[in-house]
Amino acid sequence: MKLQRKNRLRALSLGAVAVSGALALTACGSDDTGNKTSDGSSSSTSAGSIKCDNAKGQLLADGSSAQKNAIDAWVKNFSQACHVQINYKGGGSGAGVTAFTQGQVAFAGSDSALKPEEVTASKKVCSGGQGIDLPMVGGPIAVGYNVPGVDNLVLDAPTLAKIFDSKITNWNDEAIKKLNPDAKLPDLKIQAFHRSDESGTTDNFTKYLIATAPDNWKYSGGKAWQAKGGQSAPQSAGVAQQVKQTSGAIGYFELSYVSDGIKAVSIDTGASKPVAPSTESATADIAAAKVIGTGKDLSLQLDYKTKAEGAYPITLVTYEIVCDKGNKADTLPATKAFLRYIAGEDGQKLLSGIDYAPVPDEIIAKVRTTIEGLS
């Protein structure tokens, strides 16, 4: 299954890169383009199940690397249906929010909702409006590891906190042995990797530790890594690559980055059985999320402390950040058409096939309504 997933993601990535090369875009990241009509103009009709609605030109976007594989798949489909070039850099949530509040992108992706000061900053670029959070992609944050001879590993929140805070430094530590009595844990140094860039994945991972292991994780949290020690790498792909090539390594990233050479930790939540990361187990947790945003903002509160059977507690929801009012006239049609597609039934259905979780029906219905009102 892991090999099939890896091949599927590689195919999507190669497709995006190939089209990007053909476009010779110089702005950001990998991109695709769509089909022109016979006169070279943009399509204003439906292309299959995707409504182009006068979308044209190109969209620049940046942000969450957690959703990069989902964005690549969506862009491939959308750009083949409509004459639109979507250039999503995937430079991390912090970079995306900064680019959005500086007016450099049509929309941004972030694994954390906008902070009050970021909403204030967005009003300078959203004429008469402000930036809002639209939950679009769900999924588990996998804790991936590379420990020779250990095919199954269970950890709990206090043990994870101590590992990532350099308080547990060897794989045969008694705390790990207690959780894995049947595993042959080697006398091997733990190499813990975290994100070097500001990341919503870091924010959500540390929110889990703060909520579930407050005695062992004394940091305030946020997009920037705060704990001492460990090693760092940029973006989810960078952390995953380091874990894959380093014996004794452990790191955190989205499930879609778990591949050959990396195994995923199951979490002891207090339920009857440890829970492995999967789209199903993440969906079970995200389904309990509550909308806490006001007005058109749909930011969510996740349940990191869940003990529900089969619910994986280390989850995130990636938001697409866009102006509710005051979007640029030249990019608004394409922005709405793309967001409409990815929030639609076909766009959401695509997610589970590439290790992401669709947004629960009740919440995504509100997202769809909000998209139609963007101006």
Tab-separated table of C-alpha atoms in Angstrom:
chain	number	residue	atom	x	y	z
A	1	MET	CA	0.000	0.000	0.000
A	2	LYS	CA	2.803	2.427	0.895
A	3	LEU	CA	4.549	1.732	-2.423
A	4	GLN	CA	1.319	2.285	-4.345
A	5	ARG	CA	0.744	5.548	-2.498
A	6	LYS	CA	4.329	6.655	-3.186
A	7	ASN	CA	3.971	5.880	-6.895
A	8	ARG	CA	0.652	7.694	-7.038
A	9	LEU	CA	2.089	10.817	-5.417
A	10	ARG	CA	5.207	10.629	-7.593
A	11	ALA	CA	3.012	10.508	-10.702
A	12	LEU	CA	1.086	13.570	-9.558
A	13	SER	CA	4.294	15.400	-8.760
A	14	LEU	CA	5.941	14.538	-12.060
A	15	GLY	CA	2.833	15.629	-13.922
A	16	ALA	CA	2.857	18.975	-12.156
A	17	VAL	CA	6.570	19.472	-12.793
A	18	ALA	CA	6.271	18.612	-16.471
A	19	VAL	CA	3.504	21.108	-17.053
A	20	SER	CA	5.308	23.714	-14.973
A	21	GLY	CA	8.359	23.371	-17.183
A	22	ALA	CA	6.233	23.866	-20.242
A	23	LEU	CA	4.827	27.061	-18.811
A	24	ALA	CA	8.293	28.359	-17.890
A	25	LEU	CA	6.784	30.322	-15.038
A	26	THR	CA	9.288	32.172	-12.891
A	27	ALA	CA	7.141	32.950	-9.859
A	28	CYS	CA	6.874	30.001	-7.448
A	29	GLY	CA	6.801	26.201	-7.193
A	30	SER	CA	5.258	23.595	-9.464
A	31	ASP	CA	2.277	24.411	-11.617
A	32	ASP	CA	-0.068	23.235	-14.334
A	33	THR	CA	-2.031	24.926	-17.048
A	34	GLY	CA	-5.298	24.103	-18.691
A	35	ASN	CA	-6.788	23.868	-22.155
A	36	LYS	CA	-7.618	26.905	-24.237
A	37	THR	CA	-10.770	27.242	-26.281
A	38	SER	CA	-10.431	27.272	-30.046
A	39	ASP	CA	-9.993	31.069	-30.087
A	40	GLY	CA	-7.482	31.089	-27.240
A	41	SER	CA	-9.913	32.604	-24.736
A	42	SER	CA	-10.882	31.125	-21.387
A	43	SER	CA	-13.786	28.765	-21.018
A	44	SER	CA	-16.864	30.139	-19.245
A	45	THR	CA	-18.706	26.821	-19.290
A	46	SER	CA	-18.357	23.605	-17.362
A	47	ALA	CA	-15.470	21.320	-18.273
A	48	GLY	CA	-16.664	17.960	-17.081
A	49	SER	CA	-17.683	18.536	-13.474
A	50	ILE	CA	-15.480	21.627	-13.106
A	51	LYS	CA	-17.140	25.008	-13.714
A	52	CYS	CA	-14.600	27.442	-15.145
A	53	ASP	CA	-16.914	30.487	-14.960
A	54	ASN	CA	-14.769	32.917	-16.942
A	55	ALA	CA	-11.641	31.973	-15.028
A	56	LYS	CA	-8.515	33.113	-16.830
A	57	GLY	CA	-4.914	34.137	-16.439
A	58	GLN	CA	-2.810	32.796	-13.570
A	59	LEU	CA	-3.070	32.587	-9.802
A	60	LEU	CA	-0.105	32.873	-7.499
A	61	ALA	CA	-0.452	31.192	-4.116
A	62	ASP	CA	1.809	30.067	-1.299
A	63	GLY	CA	1.594	28.442	2.104
A	64	SER	CA	1.126	25.106	3.805
A	65	SER	CA	3.412	22.339	2.606
A	66	ALA	CA	1.064	19.949	4.423
A	67	GLN	CA	-1.514	20.354	1.662
A	68	LYS	CA	1.005	20.509	-1.200
A	69	ASN	CA	0.250	17.006	-2.486
A	70	ALA	CA	-3.490	17.754	-2.411
A	71	ILE	CA	-3.009	21.087	-4.176
A	72	ASP	CA	-0.884	19.433	-6.872
A	73	ALA	CA	-3.657	16.908	-7.562
A	74	TRP	CA	-6.357	19.584	-7.609
A	75	VAL	CA	-4.328	21.909	-9.820
A	76	LYS	CA	-3.702	19.125	-12.318
A	77	ASN	CA	-7.443	18.514	-12.742
A	78	PHE	CA	-8.516	22.157	-12.655
A	79	SER	CA	-5.871	23.446	-15.024
A	80	GLN	CA	-6.688	20.757	-17.573
A	81	ALA	CA	-10.316	21.890	-17.517
A	82	CYS	CA	-9.831	25.679	-17.494
A	83	HIS	CA	-7.390	28.125	-19.058
A	84	VAL	CA	-5.793	29.012	-15.718
A	85	GLN	CA	-2.240	28.678	-14.439
A	86	ILE	CA	-2.096	28.073	-10.688
A	87	ASN	CA	1.312	28.461	-9.135
A	88	TYR	CA	1.328	27.190	-5.524
A	89	LYS	CA	4.748	27.386	-3.899
A	90	GLY	CA	4.093	25.422	-0.714
A	91	GLY	CA	6.733	27.337	1.244
A	92	GLY	CA	5.075	26.812	4.621
A	93	SER	CA	2.113	28.329	6.453
A	94	GLY	CA	4.110	31.274	7.784
A	95	ALA	CA	5.350	32.214	4.335
A	96	GLY	CA	1.856	31.889	2.912
A	97	VAL	CA	0.216	34.155	5.481
A	98	THR	CA	2.955	36.746	5.020
A	99	ALA	CA	2.556	36.659	1.237
A	100	PHE	CA	-1.207	37.050	1.604
A	101	THR	CA	-1.094	40.001	4.002
A	102	GLN	CA	1.415	41.688	1.691
A	103	GLY	CA	-0.896	41.273	-1.298
A	104	GLN	CA	1.476	39.003	-3.211
A	105	VAL	CA	-0.907	36.045	-3.708
A	106	ALA	CA	-4.547	35.457	-4.581
A	107	PHE	CA	-4.943	33.001	-1.715
A	108	ALA	CA	-2.771	31.292	0.869
A	109	GLY	CA	-2.760	27.918	2.580
A	110	SER	CA	-2.231	27.671	6.333
A	111	ASP	CA	-2.557	24.865	8.866
A	112	SER	CA	-3.338	27.489	11.504
A	113	ALA	CA	-6.129	30.052	11.446
A	114	LEU	CA	-5.272	33.723	11.077
A	115	LYS	CA	-4.272	35.487	14.287
A	116	PRO	CA	-6.006	38.790	15.178
A	117	GLU	CA	-2.980	40.822	14.102
A	118	GLU	CA	-2.890	38.933	10.781
A	119	VAL	CA	-6.576	39.682	10.204
A	120	THR	CA	-5.811	43.355	10.840
A	121	ALA	CA	-2.925	43.247	8.368
A	122	SER	CA	-5.160	41.588	5.757
A	123	LYS	CA	-7.545	44.554	5.741
A	124	LYS	CA	-4.868	46.574	3.934
A	125	VAL	CA	-5.069	44.249	0.922
A	126	CYS	CA	-8.744	43.238	1.156
A	127	SER	CA	-10.432	46.490	0.175
A	128	GLY	CA	-13.522	46.811	2.372
A	129	GLY	CA	-13.056	43.322	3.747
A	130	GLN	CA	-10.596	41.019	5.508
A	131	GLY	CA	-8.923	37.651	5.254
A	132	ILE	CA	-10.998	34.636	6.268
A	133	ASP	CA	-10.175	30.991	6.945
A	134	LEU	CA	-11.856	28.300	4.840
A	135	PRO	CA	-11.140	24.728	6.068
A	136	MET	CA	-10.417	22.646	2.978
A	137	VAL	CA	-8.063	19.759	3.754
A	138	GLY	CA	-7.969	17.496	6.789
A	139	GLY	CA	-5.560	14.799	7.778
A	140	PRO	CA	-3.343	13.211	10.368
A	141	ILE	CA	0.081	14.459	11.356
A	142	ALA	CA	2.067	11.257	11.311
A	143	VAL	CA	4.991	10.760	13.656
A	144	GLY	CA	7.362	8.945	11.326
A	145	TYR	CA	10.388	6.980	12.493
A	146	ASN	CA	13.327	5.028	11.117
A	147	VAL	CA	14.501	2.460	13.657
A	148	PRO	CA	16.043	-0.737	12.229
A	149	GLY	CA	14.229	-3.870	13.329
A	150	VAL	CA	11.218	-2.042	14.764
A	151	ASP	CA	8.191	-2.411	12.510
A	152	ASN	CA	5.542	-1.384	15.032
A	153	LEU	CA	5.993	1.380	17.578
A	154	VAL	CA	3.574	2.796	20.121
A	155	LEU	CA	4.157	6.101	21.894
A	156	ASP	CA	1.994	8.291	24.111
A	157	ALA	CA	1.922	12.058	24.554
A	158	PRO	CA	4.281	12.314	27.558
A	159	THR	CA	6.873	10.112	25.865
A	160	LEU	CA	6.624	12.069	22.607
A	161	ALA	CA	7.038	15.311	24.514
A	162	LYS	CA	10.182	14.039	26.227
A	163	ILE	CA	11.627	12.753	22.939
A	164	PHE	CA	11.121	16.048	21.110
A	165	ASP	CA	12.376	18.026	24.112
A	166	SER	CA	15.602	15.966	24.289
A	167	LYS	CA	14.640	14.415	27.638
A	168	ILE	CA	14.533	10.888	26.185
A	169	THR	CA	17.567	10.376	23.970
A	170	ASN	CA	17.889	6.625	23.308
A	171	TRP	CA	15.537	4.156	21.680
A	172	ASN	CA	15.900	1.555	24.452
A	173	ASP	CA	14.762	4.024	27.131
A	174	GLU	CA	12.570	2.444	29.800
A	175	ALA	CA	9.592	4.653	28.951
A	176	ILE	CA	9.617	3.418	25.346
A	177	LYS	CA	10.164	-0.186	26.459
A	178	LYS	CA	7.113	-0.008	28.715
A	179	LEU	CA	4.907	0.993	25.780
A	180	ASN	CA	6.480	-1.624	23.468
A	181	PRO	CA	7.162	-4.755	25.555
A	182	ASP	CA	7.436	-7.029	22.509
A	183	ALA	CA	9.679	-4.791	20.398
A	184	LYS	CA	13.423	-5.294	20.097
A	185	LEU	CA	14.445	-1.717	20.752
A	186	PRO	CA	18.088	-1.056	19.848
A	187	ASP	CA	20.689	0.794	21.882
A	188	LEU	CA	20.559	3.641	19.370
A	189	LYS	CA	20.558	7.410	19.749
A	190	ILE	CA	17.296	9.171	18.918
A	191	GLN	CA	17.624	11.739	16.130
A	192	ALA	CA	14.572	14.014	16.472
A	193	PHE	CA	13.789	16.275	13.510
A	194	HIS	CA	11.511	19.323	13.523
A	195	ARG	CA	10.602	22.049	11.021
A	196	SER	CA	13.101	24.853	10.473
A	197	ASP	CA	10.508	27.148	8.868
A	198	GLU	CA	7.379	28.589	10.438
A	199	SER	CA	4.826	25.853	10.050
A	200	GLY	CA	1.188	25.173	10.832
A	201	THR	CA	2.173	21.525	11.123
A	202	THR	CA	4.469	22.481	14.000
A	203	ASP	CA	1.680	24.587	15.496
A	204	ASN	CA	-0.787	21.691	15.458
A	205	PHE	CA	1.748	19.103	16.620
A	206	THR	CA	2.726	21.231	19.600
A	207	LYS	CA	-0.913	22.066	20.359
A	208	TYR	CA	-1.396	18.324	20.795
A	209	LEU	CA	1.554	18.132	23.196
A	210	ILE	CA	0.379	21.185	25.135
A	211	ALA	CA	-3.127	19.750	25.489
A	212	THR	CA	-2.141	16.192	26.382
A	213	ALA	CA	1.245	16.431	28.125
A	214	PRO	CA	1.317	19.811	29.913
A	215	ASP	CA	3.677	18.497	32.604
A	216	ASN	CA	6.240	17.502	29.988
A	217	TRP	CA	5.797	20.227	27.374
A	218	LYS	CA	6.264	23.677	28.860
A	219	TYR	CA	6.336	25.714	25.659
A	220	SER	CA	3.677	28.172	24.515
A	221	GLY	CA	3.404	26.781	20.981
A	222	GLY	CA	3.030	28.484	17.624
A	223	LYS	CA	4.336	28.087	14.078
A	224	ALA	CA	8.000	28.372	15.128
A	225	TRP	CA	9.685	25.441	16.903
A	226	GLN	CA	10.543	26.336	20.493
A	227	ALA	CA	12.002	23.220	22.161
A	228	LYS	CA	15.719	22.823	22.704
A	229	GLY	CA	17.926	20.368	20.846
A	230	GLY	CA	17.003	18.190	17.924
A	231	GLN	CA	17.696	18.846	14.272
A	232	SER	CA	15.703	20.781	11.703
A	233	ALA	CA	14.766	20.693	8.044
A	234	PRO	CA	12.545	22.897	5.862
A	235	GLN	CA	8.974	21.922	5.021
A	236	SER	CA	7.312	18.546	5.502
A	237	ALA	CA	9.181	17.026	2.572
A	238	GLY	CA	12.510	18.045	4.098
A	239	VAL	CA	11.745	16.541	7.509
A	240	ALA	CA	10.495	13.324	5.889
A	241	GLN	CA	13.640	13.056	3.779
A	242	GLN	CA	15.852	13.439	6.851
A	243	VAL	CA	13.938	10.757	8.728
A	244	LYS	CA	14.151	8.421	5.749
A	245	GLN	CA	17.925	8.717	5.421
A	246	THR	CA	18.860	8.825	9.136
A	247	SER	CA	18.993	5.691	11.285
A	248	GLY	CA	17.329	6.341	14.626
A	249	ALA	CA	15.356	9.326	13.324
A	250	ILE	CA	11.871	10.499	14.252
A	251	GLY	CA	9.907	13.476	12.929
A	252	TYR	CA	6.415	14.777	12.256
A	253	PHE	CA	4.735	15.398	8.906
A	254	GLU	CA	1.545	14.605	7.061
A	255	LEU	CA	0.645	11.004	6.302
A	256	SER	CA	1.139	11.551	2.574
A	257	TYR	CA	4.877	11.931	3.257
A	258	VAL	CA	5.177	8.499	4.887
A	259	SER	CA	6.910	6.291	2.324
A	260	ASP	CA	9.319	3.387	1.995
A	261	GLY	CA	11.929	3.681	4.733
A	262	ILE	CA	9.571	5.488	7.108
A	263	LYS	CA	7.065	3.881	9.451
A	264	ALA	CA	4.365	5.677	11.414
A	265	VAL	CA	3.949	5.626	15.197
A	266	SER	CA	0.638	4.483	16.676
A	267	ILE	CA	-0.576	6.718	19.506
A	268	ASP	CA	-1.724	5.445	22.892
A	269	THR	CA	-4.624	7.833	23.562
A	270	GLY	CA	-6.122	5.959	26.466
A	271	ALA	CA	-8.557	4.125	24.204
A	272	SER	CA	-8.621	0.322	24.275
A	273	LYS	CA	-6.117	0.109	21.408
A	274	PRO	CA	-3.368	2.426	20.105
A	275	VAL	CA	-4.472	4.374	17.041
A	276	ALA	CA	-2.465	4.521	13.815
A	277	PRO	CA	-2.680	7.562	11.526
A	278	SER	CA	-5.050	7.112	8.594
A	279	THR	CA	-7.628	9.137	6.735
A	280	GLU	CA	-10.346	7.233	8.596
A	281	SER	CA	-8.889	7.751	12.068
A	282	ALA	CA	-8.240	11.434	11.353
A	283	THR	CA	-11.773	11.916	10.038
A	284	ALA	CA	-13.099	10.424	13.271
A	285	ASP	CA	-11.326	13.172	15.194
A	286	ILE	CA	-12.009	16.050	12.800
A	287	ALA	CA	-15.723	15.210	12.794
A	288	ALA	CA	-15.825	16.470	16.393
A	289	ALA	CA	-14.302	19.843	15.443
A	290	LYS	CA	-16.270	22.979	16.264
A	291	VAL	CA	-16.466	26.167	14.186
A	292	ILE	CA	-15.150	28.996	16.363
A	293	GLY	CA	-14.703	31.650	13.680
A	294	THR	CA	-17.047	34.623	13.507
A	295	GLY	CA	-18.805	36.094	10.513
A	296	LYS	CA	-17.634	34.402	7.326
A	297	ASP	CA	-14.523	32.999	9.027
A	298	LEU	CA	-14.772	29.225	9.519
A	299	SER	CA	-11.755	28.470	11.704
A	300	LEU	CA	-12.103	25.264	13.725
A	301	GLN	CA	-11.254	23.973	17.181
A	302	LEU	CA	-9.900	20.409	17.069
A	303	ASP	CA	-10.087	17.826	19.856
A	304	TYR	CA	-6.472	16.873	20.586
A	305	LYS	CA	-7.425	15.114	23.826
A	306	THR	CA	-9.819	12.623	22.278
A	307	LYS	CA	-9.963	9.114	23.717
A	308	ALA	CA	-12.631	7.941	21.290
A	309	GLU	CA	-12.066	4.504	19.844
A	310	GLY	CA	-10.352	4.699	16.461
A	311	ALA	CA	-9.843	8.487	16.593
A	312	TYR	CA	-6.309	9.686	15.839
A	313	PRO	CA	-5.580	12.750	17.978
A	314	ILE	CA	-2.745	14.512	16.102
A	315	THR	CA	-4.690	16.046	13.253
A	316	LEU	CA	-4.721	19.283	11.352
A	317	VAL	CA	-7.029	21.144	9.040
A	318	THR	CA	-5.491	23.303	6.357
A	319	TYR	CA	-7.296	26.532	5.557
A	320	GLU	CA	-7.385	28.397	2.299
A	321	ILE	CA	-7.115	32.063	3.238
A	322	VAL	CA	-8.837	34.545	0.968
A	323	CYS	CA	-10.460	37.989	1.182
A	324	ASP	CA	-14.176	37.898	1.946
A	325	LYS	CA	-14.463	41.236	0.105
A	326	GLY	CA	-11.992	43.243	-1.917
A	327	ASN	CA	-10.382	40.452	-3.916
A	328	LYS	CA	-8.540	41.677	-6.999
A	329	ALA	CA	-10.874	41.827	-9.966
A	330	ASP	CA	-8.426	40.107	-12.317
A	331	THR	CA	-8.004	37.053	-10.067
A	332	LEU	CA	-11.414	36.759	-8.389
A	333	PRO	CA	-13.133	34.622	-11.091
A	334	ALA	CA	-10.299	32.075	-11.144
A	335	THR	CA	-9.986	32.076	-7.359
A	336	LYS	CA	-13.692	31.380	-6.877
A	337	ALA	CA	-13.747	28.723	-9.593
A	338	PHE	CA	-10.763	26.885	-8.098
A	339	LEU	CA	-12.044	27.085	-4.533
A	340	ARG	CA	-15.494	25.989	-5.697
A	341	TYR	CA	-13.956	22.909	-7.314
A	342	ILE	CA	-11.777	21.870	-4.377
A	343	ALA	CA	-14.620	22.367	-1.887
A	344	GLY	CA	-17.024	20.512	-4.147
A	345	GLU	CA	-17.915	16.860	-4.020
A	346	ASP	CA	-15.345	15.783	-6.623
A	347	GLY	CA	-12.538	17.836	-5.103
A	348	GLN	CA	-13.162	16.493	-1.620
A	349	LYS	CA	-13.612	12.931	-2.853
A	350	LEU	CA	-10.111	13.010	-4.321
A	351	LEU	CA	-8.510	13.545	-0.896
A	352	SER	CA	-8.913	10.128	0.698
A	353	GLY	CA	-7.086	8.502	-2.214
A	354	ILE	CA	-3.914	10.475	-1.430
A	355	ASP	CA	-3.942	10.132	2.374
A	356	TYR	CA	-5.886	13.253	3.296
A	357	ALA	CA	-9.238	13.494	5.050
A	358	PRO	CA	-12.221	15.300	3.498
A	359	VAL	CA	-13.728	18.098	5.572
A	360	PRO	CA	-16.932	16.889	7.358
A	361	ASP	CA	-20.151	17.485	5.413
A	362	GLU	CA	-21.673	20.033	7.781
A	363	ILE	CA	-18.556	22.207	7.700
A	364	ILE	CA	-17.768	21.924	3.980
A	365	ALA	CA	-21.361	22.957	3.200
A	366	LYS	CA	-20.684	26.255	4.996
A	367	VAL	CA	-17.424	26.630	3.054
A	368	ARG	CA	-19.261	26.247	-0.247
A	369	THR	CA	-21.796	28.902	0.686
A	370	THR	CA	-19.051	31.297	1.750
A	371	ILE	CA	-17.133	30.812	-1.513
A	372	GLU	CA	-20.177	31.839	-3.556
A	373	GLY	CA	-20.325	35.114	-1.622
A	374	LEU	CA	-16.691	36.127	-2.198
A	375	SER	CA	-16.382	39.476	-3.933
